[in-house]
Coordinates of C-alpha atoms and ligand atoms in Angstrom, one line a residue:
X1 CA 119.9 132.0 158.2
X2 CA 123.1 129.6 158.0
X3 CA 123.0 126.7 161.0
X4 CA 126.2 128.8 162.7
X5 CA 124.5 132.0 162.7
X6 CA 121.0 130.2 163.8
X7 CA 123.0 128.1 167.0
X8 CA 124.8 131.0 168.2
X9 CA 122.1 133.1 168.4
X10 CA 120.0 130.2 170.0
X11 CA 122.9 130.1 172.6
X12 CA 123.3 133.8 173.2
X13 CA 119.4 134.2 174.3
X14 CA 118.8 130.9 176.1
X15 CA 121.9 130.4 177.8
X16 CA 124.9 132.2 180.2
X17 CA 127.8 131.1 180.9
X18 CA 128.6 128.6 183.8
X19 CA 131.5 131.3 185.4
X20 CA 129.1 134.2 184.2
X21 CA 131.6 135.7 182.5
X22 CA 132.7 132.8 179.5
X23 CA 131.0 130.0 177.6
X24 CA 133.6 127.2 177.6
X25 CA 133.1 125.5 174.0
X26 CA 134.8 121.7 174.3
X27 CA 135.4 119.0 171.4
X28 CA 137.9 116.3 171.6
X29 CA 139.3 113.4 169.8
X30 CA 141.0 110.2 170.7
X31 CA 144.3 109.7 168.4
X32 CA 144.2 106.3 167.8
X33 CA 145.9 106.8 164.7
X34 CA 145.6 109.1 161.5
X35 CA 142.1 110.9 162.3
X36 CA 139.6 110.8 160.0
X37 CA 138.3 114.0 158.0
X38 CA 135.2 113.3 159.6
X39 CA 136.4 114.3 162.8
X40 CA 137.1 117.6 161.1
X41 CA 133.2 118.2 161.3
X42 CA 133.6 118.7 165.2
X43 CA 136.3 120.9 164.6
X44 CA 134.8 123.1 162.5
X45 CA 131.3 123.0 164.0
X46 CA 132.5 124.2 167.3
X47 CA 135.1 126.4 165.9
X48 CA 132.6 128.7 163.4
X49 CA 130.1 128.6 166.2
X50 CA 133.2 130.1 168.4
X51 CA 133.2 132.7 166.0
X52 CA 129.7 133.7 165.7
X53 CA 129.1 134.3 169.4
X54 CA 132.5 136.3 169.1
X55 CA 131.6 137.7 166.3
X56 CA 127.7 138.7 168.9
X57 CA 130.3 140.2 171.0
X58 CA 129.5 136.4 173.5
X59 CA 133.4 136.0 175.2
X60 CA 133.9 132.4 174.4
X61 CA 136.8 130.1 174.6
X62 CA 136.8 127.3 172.3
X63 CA 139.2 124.0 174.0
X64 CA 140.2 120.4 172.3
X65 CA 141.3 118.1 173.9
X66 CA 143.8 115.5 172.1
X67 CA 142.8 111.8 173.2
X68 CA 145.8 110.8 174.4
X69 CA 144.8 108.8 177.5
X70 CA 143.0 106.3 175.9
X71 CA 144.2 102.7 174.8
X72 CA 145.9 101.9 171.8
X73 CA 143.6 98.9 171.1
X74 CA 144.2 98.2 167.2
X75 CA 147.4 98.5 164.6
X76 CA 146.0 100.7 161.5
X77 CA 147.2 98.8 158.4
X78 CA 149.5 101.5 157.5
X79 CA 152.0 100.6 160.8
X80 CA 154.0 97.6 161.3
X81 CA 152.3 95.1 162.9
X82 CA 155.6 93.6 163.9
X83 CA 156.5 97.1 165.5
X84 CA 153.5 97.9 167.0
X85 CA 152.1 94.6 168.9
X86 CA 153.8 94.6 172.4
X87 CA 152.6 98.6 172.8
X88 CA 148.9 97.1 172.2
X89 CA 146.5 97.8 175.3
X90 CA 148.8 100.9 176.2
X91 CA 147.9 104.5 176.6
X92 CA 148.1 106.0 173.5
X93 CA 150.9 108.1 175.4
X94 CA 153.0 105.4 176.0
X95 CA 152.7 104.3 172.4
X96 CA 155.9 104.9 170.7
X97 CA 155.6 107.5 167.8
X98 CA 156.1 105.9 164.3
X99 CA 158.4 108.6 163.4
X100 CA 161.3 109.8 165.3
X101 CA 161.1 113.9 166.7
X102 CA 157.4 113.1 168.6
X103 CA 157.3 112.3 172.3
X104 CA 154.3 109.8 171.5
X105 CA 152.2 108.3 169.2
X106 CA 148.8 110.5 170.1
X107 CA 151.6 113.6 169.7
X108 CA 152.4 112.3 166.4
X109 CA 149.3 111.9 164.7
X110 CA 147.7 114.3 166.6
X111 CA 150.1 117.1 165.1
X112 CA 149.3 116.1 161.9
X113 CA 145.6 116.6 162.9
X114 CA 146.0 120.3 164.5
X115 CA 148.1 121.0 161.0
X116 CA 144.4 120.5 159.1
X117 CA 142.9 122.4 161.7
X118 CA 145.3 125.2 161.8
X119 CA 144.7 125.4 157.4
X120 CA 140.9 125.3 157.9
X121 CA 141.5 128.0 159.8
X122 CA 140.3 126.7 163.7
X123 CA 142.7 127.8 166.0
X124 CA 141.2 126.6 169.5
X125 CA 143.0 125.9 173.0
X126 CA 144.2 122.5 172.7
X127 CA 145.4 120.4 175.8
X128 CA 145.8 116.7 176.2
X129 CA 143.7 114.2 178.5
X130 CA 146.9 113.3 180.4
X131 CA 147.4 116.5 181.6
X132 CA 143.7 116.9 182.4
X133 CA 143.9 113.9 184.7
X134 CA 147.7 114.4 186.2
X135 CA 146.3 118.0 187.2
X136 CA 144.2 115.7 190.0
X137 CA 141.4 118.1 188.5
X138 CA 139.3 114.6 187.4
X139 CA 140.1 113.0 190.9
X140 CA 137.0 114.5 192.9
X141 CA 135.1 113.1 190.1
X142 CA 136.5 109.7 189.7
X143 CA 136.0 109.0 193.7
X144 CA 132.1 110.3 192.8
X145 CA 132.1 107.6 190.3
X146 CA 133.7 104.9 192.2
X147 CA 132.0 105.8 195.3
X148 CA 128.2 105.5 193.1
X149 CA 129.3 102.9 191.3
X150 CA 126.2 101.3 191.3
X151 CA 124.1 104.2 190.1
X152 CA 126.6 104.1 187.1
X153 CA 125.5 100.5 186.5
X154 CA 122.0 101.5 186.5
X155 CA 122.2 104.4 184.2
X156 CA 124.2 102.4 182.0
X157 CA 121.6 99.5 181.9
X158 CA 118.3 101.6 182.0
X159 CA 119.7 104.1 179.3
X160 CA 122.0 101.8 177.3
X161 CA 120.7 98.6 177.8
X162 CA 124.8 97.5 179.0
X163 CA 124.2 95.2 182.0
X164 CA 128.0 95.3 184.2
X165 CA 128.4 93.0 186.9
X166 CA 128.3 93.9 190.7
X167 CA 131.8 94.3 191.3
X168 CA 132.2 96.1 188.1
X169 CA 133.8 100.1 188.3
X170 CA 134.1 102.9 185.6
X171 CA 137.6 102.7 185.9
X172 CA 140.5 101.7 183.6
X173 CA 144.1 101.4 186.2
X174 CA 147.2 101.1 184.3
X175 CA 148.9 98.5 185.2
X176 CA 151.6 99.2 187.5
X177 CA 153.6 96.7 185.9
X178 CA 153.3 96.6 182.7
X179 CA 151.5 99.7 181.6
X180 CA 148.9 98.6 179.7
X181 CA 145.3 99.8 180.8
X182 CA 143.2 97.6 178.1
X183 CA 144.1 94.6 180.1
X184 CA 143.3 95.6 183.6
X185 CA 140.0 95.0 185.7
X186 CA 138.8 97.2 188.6
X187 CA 136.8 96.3 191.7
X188 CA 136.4 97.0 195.3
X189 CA 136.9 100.5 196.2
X190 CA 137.7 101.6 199.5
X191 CA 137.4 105.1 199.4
X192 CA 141.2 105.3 198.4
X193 CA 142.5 102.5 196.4
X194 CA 140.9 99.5 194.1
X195 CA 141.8 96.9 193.8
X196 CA 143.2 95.3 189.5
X197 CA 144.1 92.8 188.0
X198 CA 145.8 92.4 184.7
X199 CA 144.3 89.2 183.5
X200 CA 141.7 90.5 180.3
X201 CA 142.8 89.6 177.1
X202 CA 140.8 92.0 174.6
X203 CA 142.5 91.3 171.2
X204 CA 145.7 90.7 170.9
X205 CA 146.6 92.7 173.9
X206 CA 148.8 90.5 176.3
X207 CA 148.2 90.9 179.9
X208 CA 151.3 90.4 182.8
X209 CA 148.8 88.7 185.3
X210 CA 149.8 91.5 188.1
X211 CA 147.6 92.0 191.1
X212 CA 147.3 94.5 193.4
X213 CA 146.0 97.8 194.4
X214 CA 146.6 101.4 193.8
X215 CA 145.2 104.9 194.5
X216 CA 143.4 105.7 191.1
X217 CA 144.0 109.4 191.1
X218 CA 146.5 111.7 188.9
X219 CA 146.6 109.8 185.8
X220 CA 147.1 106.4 187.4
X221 CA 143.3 105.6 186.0
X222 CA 140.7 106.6 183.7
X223 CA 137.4 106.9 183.9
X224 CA 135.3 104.7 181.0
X225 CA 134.3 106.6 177.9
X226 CA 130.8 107.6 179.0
X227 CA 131.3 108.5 182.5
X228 CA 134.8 110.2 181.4
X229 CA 132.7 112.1 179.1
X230 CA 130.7 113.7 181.8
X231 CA 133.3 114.0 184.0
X232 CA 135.6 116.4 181.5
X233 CA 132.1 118.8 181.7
X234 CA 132.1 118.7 184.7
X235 CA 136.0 119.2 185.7
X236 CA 135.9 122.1 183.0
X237 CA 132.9 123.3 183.6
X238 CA 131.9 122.8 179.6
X239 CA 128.9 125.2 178.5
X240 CA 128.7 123.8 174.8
X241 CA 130.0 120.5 173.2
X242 CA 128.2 118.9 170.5
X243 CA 128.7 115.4 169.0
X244 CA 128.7 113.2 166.1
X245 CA 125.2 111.1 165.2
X246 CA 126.7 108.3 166.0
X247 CA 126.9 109.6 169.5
X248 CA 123.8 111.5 169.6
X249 CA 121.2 108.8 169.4
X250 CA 118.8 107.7 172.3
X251 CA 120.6 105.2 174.3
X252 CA 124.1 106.5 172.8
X253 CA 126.7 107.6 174.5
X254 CA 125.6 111.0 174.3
X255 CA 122.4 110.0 176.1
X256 CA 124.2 107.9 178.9
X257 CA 127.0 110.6 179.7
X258 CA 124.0 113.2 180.1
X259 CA 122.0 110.6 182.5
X260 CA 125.7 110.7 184.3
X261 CA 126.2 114.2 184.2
X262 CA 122.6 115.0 185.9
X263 CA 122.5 112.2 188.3
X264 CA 126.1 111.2 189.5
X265 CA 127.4 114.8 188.9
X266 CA 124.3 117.1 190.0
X267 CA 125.5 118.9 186.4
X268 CA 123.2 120.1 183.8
X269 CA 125.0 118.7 180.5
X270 CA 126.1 121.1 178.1
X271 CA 124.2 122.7 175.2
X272 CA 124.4 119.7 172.3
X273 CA 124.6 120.4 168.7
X274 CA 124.0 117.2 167.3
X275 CA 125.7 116.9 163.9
X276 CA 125.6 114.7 160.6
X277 CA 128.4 112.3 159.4
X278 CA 131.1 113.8 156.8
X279 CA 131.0 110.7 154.3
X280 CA 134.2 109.6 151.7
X281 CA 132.6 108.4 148.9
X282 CA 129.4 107.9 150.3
X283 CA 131.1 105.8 153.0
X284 CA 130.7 106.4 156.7
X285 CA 134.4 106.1 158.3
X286 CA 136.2 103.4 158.1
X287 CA 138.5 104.8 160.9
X288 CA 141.0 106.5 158.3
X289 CA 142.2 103.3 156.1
X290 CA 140.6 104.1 153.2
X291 CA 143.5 106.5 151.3
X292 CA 142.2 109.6 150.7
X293 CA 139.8 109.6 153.8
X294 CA 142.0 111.2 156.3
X295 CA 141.9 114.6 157.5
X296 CA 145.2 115.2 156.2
X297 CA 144.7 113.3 152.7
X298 CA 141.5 115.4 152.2
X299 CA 142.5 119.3 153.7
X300 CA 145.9 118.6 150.8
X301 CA 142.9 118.6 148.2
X302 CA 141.7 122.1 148.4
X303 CA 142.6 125.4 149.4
X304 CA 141.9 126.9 153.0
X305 CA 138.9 128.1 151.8
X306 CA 137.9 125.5 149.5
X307 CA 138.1 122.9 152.3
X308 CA 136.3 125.4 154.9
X309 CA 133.3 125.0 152.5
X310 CA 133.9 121.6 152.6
X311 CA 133.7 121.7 155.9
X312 CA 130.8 124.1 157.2
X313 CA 128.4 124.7 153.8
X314 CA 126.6 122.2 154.9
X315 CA 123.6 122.8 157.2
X316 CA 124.6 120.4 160.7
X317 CA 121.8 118.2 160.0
X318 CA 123.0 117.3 156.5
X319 CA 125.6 114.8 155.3
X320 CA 128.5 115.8 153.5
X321 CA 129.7 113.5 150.9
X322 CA 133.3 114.6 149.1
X323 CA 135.0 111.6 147.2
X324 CA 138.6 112.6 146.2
X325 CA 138.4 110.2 143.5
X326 CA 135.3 111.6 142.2
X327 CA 133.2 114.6 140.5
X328 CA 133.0 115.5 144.0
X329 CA 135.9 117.9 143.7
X330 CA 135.8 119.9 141.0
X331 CA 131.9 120.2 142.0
X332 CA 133.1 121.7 145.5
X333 CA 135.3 124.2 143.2
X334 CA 132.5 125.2 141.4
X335 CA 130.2 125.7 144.5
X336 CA 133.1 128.1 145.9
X337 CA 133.6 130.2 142.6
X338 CA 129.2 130.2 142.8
X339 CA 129.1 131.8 145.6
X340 CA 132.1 134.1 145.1
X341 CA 130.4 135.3 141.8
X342 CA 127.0 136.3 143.9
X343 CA 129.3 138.2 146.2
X344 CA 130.6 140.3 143.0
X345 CA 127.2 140.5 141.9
X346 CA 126.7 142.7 145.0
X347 CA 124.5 139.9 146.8
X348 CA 123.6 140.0 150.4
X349 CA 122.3 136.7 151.0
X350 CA 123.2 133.3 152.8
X351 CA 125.5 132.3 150.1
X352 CA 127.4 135.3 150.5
X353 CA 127.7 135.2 154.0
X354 CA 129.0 131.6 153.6
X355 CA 131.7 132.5 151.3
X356 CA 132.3 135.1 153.8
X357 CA 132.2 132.6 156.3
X358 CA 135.5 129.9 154.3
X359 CA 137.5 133.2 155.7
X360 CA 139.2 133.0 159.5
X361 CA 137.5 136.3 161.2
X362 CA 140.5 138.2 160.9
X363 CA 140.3 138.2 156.9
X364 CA 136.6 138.8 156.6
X365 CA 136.3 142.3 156.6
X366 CA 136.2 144.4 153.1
X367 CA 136.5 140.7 151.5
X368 CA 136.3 141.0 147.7
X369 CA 135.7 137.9 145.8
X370 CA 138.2 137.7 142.5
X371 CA 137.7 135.8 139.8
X372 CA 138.6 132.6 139.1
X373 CA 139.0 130.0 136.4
X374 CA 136.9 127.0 136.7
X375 CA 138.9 124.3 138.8
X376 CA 137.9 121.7 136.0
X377 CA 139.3 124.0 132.9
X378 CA 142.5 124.9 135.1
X379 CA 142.9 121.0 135.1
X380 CA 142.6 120.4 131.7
X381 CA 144.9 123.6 130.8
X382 CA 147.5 122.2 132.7
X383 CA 147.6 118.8 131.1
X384 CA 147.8 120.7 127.6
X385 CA 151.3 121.5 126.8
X386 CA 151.0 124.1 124.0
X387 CA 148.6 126.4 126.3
X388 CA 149.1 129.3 128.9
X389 CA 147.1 129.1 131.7
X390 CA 147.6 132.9 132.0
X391 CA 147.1 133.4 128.5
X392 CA 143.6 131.0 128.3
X393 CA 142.4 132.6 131.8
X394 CA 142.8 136.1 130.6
X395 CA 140.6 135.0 127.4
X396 CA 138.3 133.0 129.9
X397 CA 137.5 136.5 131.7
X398 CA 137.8 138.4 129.0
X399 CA 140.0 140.7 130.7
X400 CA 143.2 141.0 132.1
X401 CA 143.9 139.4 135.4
X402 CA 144.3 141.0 138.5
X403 CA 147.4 140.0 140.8
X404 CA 144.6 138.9 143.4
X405 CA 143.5 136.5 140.0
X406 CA 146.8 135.2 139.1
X407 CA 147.6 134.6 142.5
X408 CA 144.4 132.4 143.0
X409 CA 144.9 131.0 139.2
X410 CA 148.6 130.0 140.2
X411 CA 147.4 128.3 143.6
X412 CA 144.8 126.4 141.8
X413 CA 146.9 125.0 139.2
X414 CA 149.1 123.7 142.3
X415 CA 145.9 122.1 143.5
X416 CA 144.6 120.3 139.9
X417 CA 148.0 119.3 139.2
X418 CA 148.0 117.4 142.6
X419 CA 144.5 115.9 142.1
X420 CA 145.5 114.8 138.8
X421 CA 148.7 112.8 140.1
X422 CA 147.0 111.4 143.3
X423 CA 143.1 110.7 143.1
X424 CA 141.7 112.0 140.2
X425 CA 139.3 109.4 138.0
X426 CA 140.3 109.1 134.7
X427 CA 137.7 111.1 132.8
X428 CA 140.0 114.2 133.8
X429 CA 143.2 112.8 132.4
X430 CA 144.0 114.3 129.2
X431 CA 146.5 113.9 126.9
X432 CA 147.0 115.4 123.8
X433 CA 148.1 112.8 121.1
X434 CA 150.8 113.8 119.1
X435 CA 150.3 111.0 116.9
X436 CA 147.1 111.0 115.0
X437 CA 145.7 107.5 116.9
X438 CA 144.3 104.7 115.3
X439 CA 140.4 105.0 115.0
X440 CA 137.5 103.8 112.4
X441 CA 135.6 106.9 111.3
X442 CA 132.4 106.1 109.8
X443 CA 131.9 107.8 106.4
X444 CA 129.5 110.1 108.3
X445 CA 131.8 110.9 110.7
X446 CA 134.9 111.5 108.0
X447 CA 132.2 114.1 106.2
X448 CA 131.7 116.2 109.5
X449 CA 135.6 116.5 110.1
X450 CA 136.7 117.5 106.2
X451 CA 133.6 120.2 106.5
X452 CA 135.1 121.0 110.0
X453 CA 138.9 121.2 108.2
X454 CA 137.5 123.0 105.4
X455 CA 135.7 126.2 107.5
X456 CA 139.1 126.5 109.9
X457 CA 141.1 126.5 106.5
X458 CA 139.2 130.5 106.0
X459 CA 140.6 131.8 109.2
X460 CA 141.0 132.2 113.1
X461 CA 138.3 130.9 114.8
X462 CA 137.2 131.7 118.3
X463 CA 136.0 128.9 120.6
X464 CA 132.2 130.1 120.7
X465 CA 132.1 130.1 116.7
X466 CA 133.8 126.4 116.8
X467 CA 130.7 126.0 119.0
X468 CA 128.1 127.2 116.9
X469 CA 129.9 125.5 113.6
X470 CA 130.1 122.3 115.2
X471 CA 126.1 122.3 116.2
X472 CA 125.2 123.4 112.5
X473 CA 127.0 120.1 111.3
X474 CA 124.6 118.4 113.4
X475 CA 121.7 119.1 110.9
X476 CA 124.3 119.6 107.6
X477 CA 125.8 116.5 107.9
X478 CA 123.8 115.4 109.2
X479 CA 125.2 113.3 111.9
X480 CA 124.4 112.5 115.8
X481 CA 126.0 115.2 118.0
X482 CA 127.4 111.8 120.0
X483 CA 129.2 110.2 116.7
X484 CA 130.6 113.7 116.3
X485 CA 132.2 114.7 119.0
X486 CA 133.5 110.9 119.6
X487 CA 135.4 111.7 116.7
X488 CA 137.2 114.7 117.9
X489 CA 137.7 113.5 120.9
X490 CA 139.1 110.0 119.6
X491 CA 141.5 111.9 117.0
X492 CA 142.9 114.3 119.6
X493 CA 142.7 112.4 123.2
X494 CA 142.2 109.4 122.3
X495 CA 139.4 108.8 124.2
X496 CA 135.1 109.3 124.2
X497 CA 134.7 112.4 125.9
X498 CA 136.5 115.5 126.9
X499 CA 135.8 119.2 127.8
X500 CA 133.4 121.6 125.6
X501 CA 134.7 121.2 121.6
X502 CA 134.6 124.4 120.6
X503 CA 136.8 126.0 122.9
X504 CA 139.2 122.6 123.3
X505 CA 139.9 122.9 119.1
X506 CA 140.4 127.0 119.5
X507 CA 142.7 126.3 121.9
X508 CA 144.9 124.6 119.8
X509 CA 147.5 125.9 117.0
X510 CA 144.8 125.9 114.1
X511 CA 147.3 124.2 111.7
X512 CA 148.0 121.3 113.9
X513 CA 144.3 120.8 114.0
X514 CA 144.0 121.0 110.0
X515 CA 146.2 118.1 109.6
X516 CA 145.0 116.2 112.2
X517 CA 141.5 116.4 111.0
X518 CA 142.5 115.5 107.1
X519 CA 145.1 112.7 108.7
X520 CA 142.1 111.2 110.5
X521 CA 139.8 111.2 107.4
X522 CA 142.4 109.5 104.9
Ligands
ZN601 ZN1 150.0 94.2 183.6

């Protein structure tokens, strides 16, 4: 049973919904700048499970919130620093947006984020934190927090090991006079206002040295991290929300907003699905700067579907490891078309449920699964001026396409063409040499490619006999199969390696190939 399937059904018989009528599913992320693909996980973990209690006939409503109320406490390295520096310590609402046509900063990148969603295919509720706290719905809930205060400490020491100082409260105020938050520090409530100062200097973030006191209630303060956490359950009255494992370990934040939620809030804490990291090259985020890492970077790699499987094949409590610059892509290609071939084969399985699943619901039923060209042949096609990738995919099949085919063929090409001229490593870059290059043959070697010259000199030859001709030279010659297919590749690529010989030489006008081979040997 897939991890979707499995949690949803774990949901439907252990759990109703708080209203009785609903389960409120809740993910959010702060947009401190361009997200991270890993943040995608969320999405898409919340989202599919969204659509297999739908799918139960469980009502559901799945709702993100975009982070915009938190502070803008660091300038990614793609943004003037110059630019940037005098907005540090803000809310990430105040932060100007770095392009013009976006009321803010969080609106900027976070638009860019919903765009990936909206291409995987998750389509939840969004709504932003500011408008969560201007409602005045969090207010009850901040003066519970301010008001036990001191339980907050506790929970925060016992379960997290943070020790606060006595006068310390889970607020954030912005600063009435300069409107930074990061800089400001609460204390003394009095059951209507605290009192702040603006005197902290975390990073660069310059503080105005204001005192005074304000009422911290419809978006005038925020509630820290943790306690903000269990307050948005609470306020929403959130049924499911899982989290990252960075979040989810004992003593994490995870742990100490649950401790909240049951002890300052009298609120059971919602059902957790405690997920794996989605890794870049093996690398756990590195909050976006890596290229190629973002969300957006990573979804322009793949088709919907494609990235879906990115996205959800894995089980929850698995990493996932994609590295654009790596085998890594073509492999998830290949997993795709796998699946897709079991689901021709008539297979009712997990894997065809999964490629069932890299659909949105509203495209799943009567889904056929065309055929497709490998991603890492399509790739090599298109680098290859003198072939057709219609031509070479129709002989790949070994019958004629279907529209659905060259449809998928067509979009695919789109997709290696852009891998190739962005991330691709260089053992996928082809280039045909129209010159014959310079290269020292062995006399070995020279003998395999006259014999080779001499057996295409009696006619057309298919890729597969290429294949079995080149094999028999192994033991004619004889010669290593390594030295020999170094040669072809050096003599046509200029380079040590390249895709299956047999096939590469049909593919190529059979007299060019003569008098490259007899070139070579001279
Ligand atoms: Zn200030």
């Amino acid at each position: 049973m897939l991890w979707a399937d499995r949690i949803a059904s774990e949901i439907r018989d252990t759990r109703t919904p708080r209203d009785g009528k609903t389960f409120l599913i809740r993910d959010e992320k702060t947009i401190s700048g361009r997200v991270h693909v890993g943040s995608m996980r969320g999405v898409a973990i919340h989202g599919l499970v969204a659509e297999m209690l739908a799918e139960q006939g469980v009502a559901n409503e799945f709702r993100f919130e975009i982070g915009d109320f938190d502070p803008f406490d660091s300038i990614p390295n793609y943004l003037d620093v110059g630019k940037f520096r005098e907005h540090l310590g803000k809310p990430l609402c105040a932060v100007p947006s770095p392009e013009p046509g976006f009321a803010n900063y969080a609106e900027y990148f976070g638009t860019e984020f919903i765009e990936v969603h909206k291409k995987a295919g998750f389509s939840p509720n969004y709504y932003r934190a500011t408008e969560l706290y201007r409602s005045g719905k969090m207010d009850s809930l901040i003066k519970t927090a301010l008001e036990r205060a001191s339980d907050v400490r506790k929970i925060l020491k016992e379960v997290s090991g943070s020790e606060k100082d006595w006068s310390w409260l889970p607020v954030s105020v912005v600063c009435e006079k300069c409107g930074k938050m990061m800089t400001t520090r609460a204390y003394d409530f009095d059951g209507e206002t605290v009192g702040y100062t603006c005197d902290k200097h975390p990073d660069d973030a310059v503080s105005c040295g204001h005192a005074g006191r304000t009422a911290p209630w419809k978006g005038t303060a925020k509630l820290f991290w943790k306690v903000d956490w269990a307050a948005k359950w609470v306020a929403q009255g959130v049924d499911i929300e899982g989290g990252g494992k960075d979040h989810s370990t004992k003593g994490g934040s995870r742990d100490v907003a649950n401790h909240i939620a049951r002890k300052v809030f009298n609120y059971e804490p919602p059902f957790d699905i405690p997920y794996e990291f989605f890794l870049v090259g093996g690398k756990k985020m590195s909050s976006s700067k890596g290229r190629g890492s973002s969300a957006k970077d990573m979804c322009d790699l793949f088709p919907p579907q494609v990235f879906r499987l990115a996205l959800i094949g894995k089980d929850i409590r698995e990493q996932i490891d994609v590295d654009p610059a790596g085998e890594s892509v073509p492999r998830l290609y290949d997993w795709y078309d796998e699946l897709g071939t079991g689901v021709r084969e008539g297979k009712a399985d997990d894997y065809s449920r999964l490629y069932t699943l890299c659909e949105p619901p509203k495209n799943r039923a009567g889904l056929t699964a065309p055929w497709q060209m490998r991603f890492r042949e399509v790739a090599f096609i298109v680098q290859m001026p003198h072939l057709e990738l219609h031509k070479e995919a129709g002989k790949a099949k070994g019958a004629e396409l279907t529209e659905d085919e060259i449809q998928r063929l067509e979009e695919r090409a789109r997709y290696a063409k852009f891998w190739l001229a962005t991330y691709a490593p260089e053992e996928f870059k082809y280039e045909l040499q129209e010159e014959t290059p310079e290269v020292e043959l062995s006399q070995v070697q020279k003998k395999a490619l006259t014999v080779l010259a001499d057996y295409l000199q009696t006619g057309e030859r298919t890729g597969e006999e290429l294949h079995l001709r080149l094999h028999e030279l192994k033991t004619e010659i004889p010669i290593q199969p390594k030295e020999l297919f170094h040669a072809i590749y050096r003599i046509f690529l200029n380079r040590d390696s390249g895709p299956k010989a047999g096939w590469f030489l049909a593919g190529l006008p059979r007299d060019f190939v003569i008098t490259r081979l007899n070139e070579a040997v001279q």
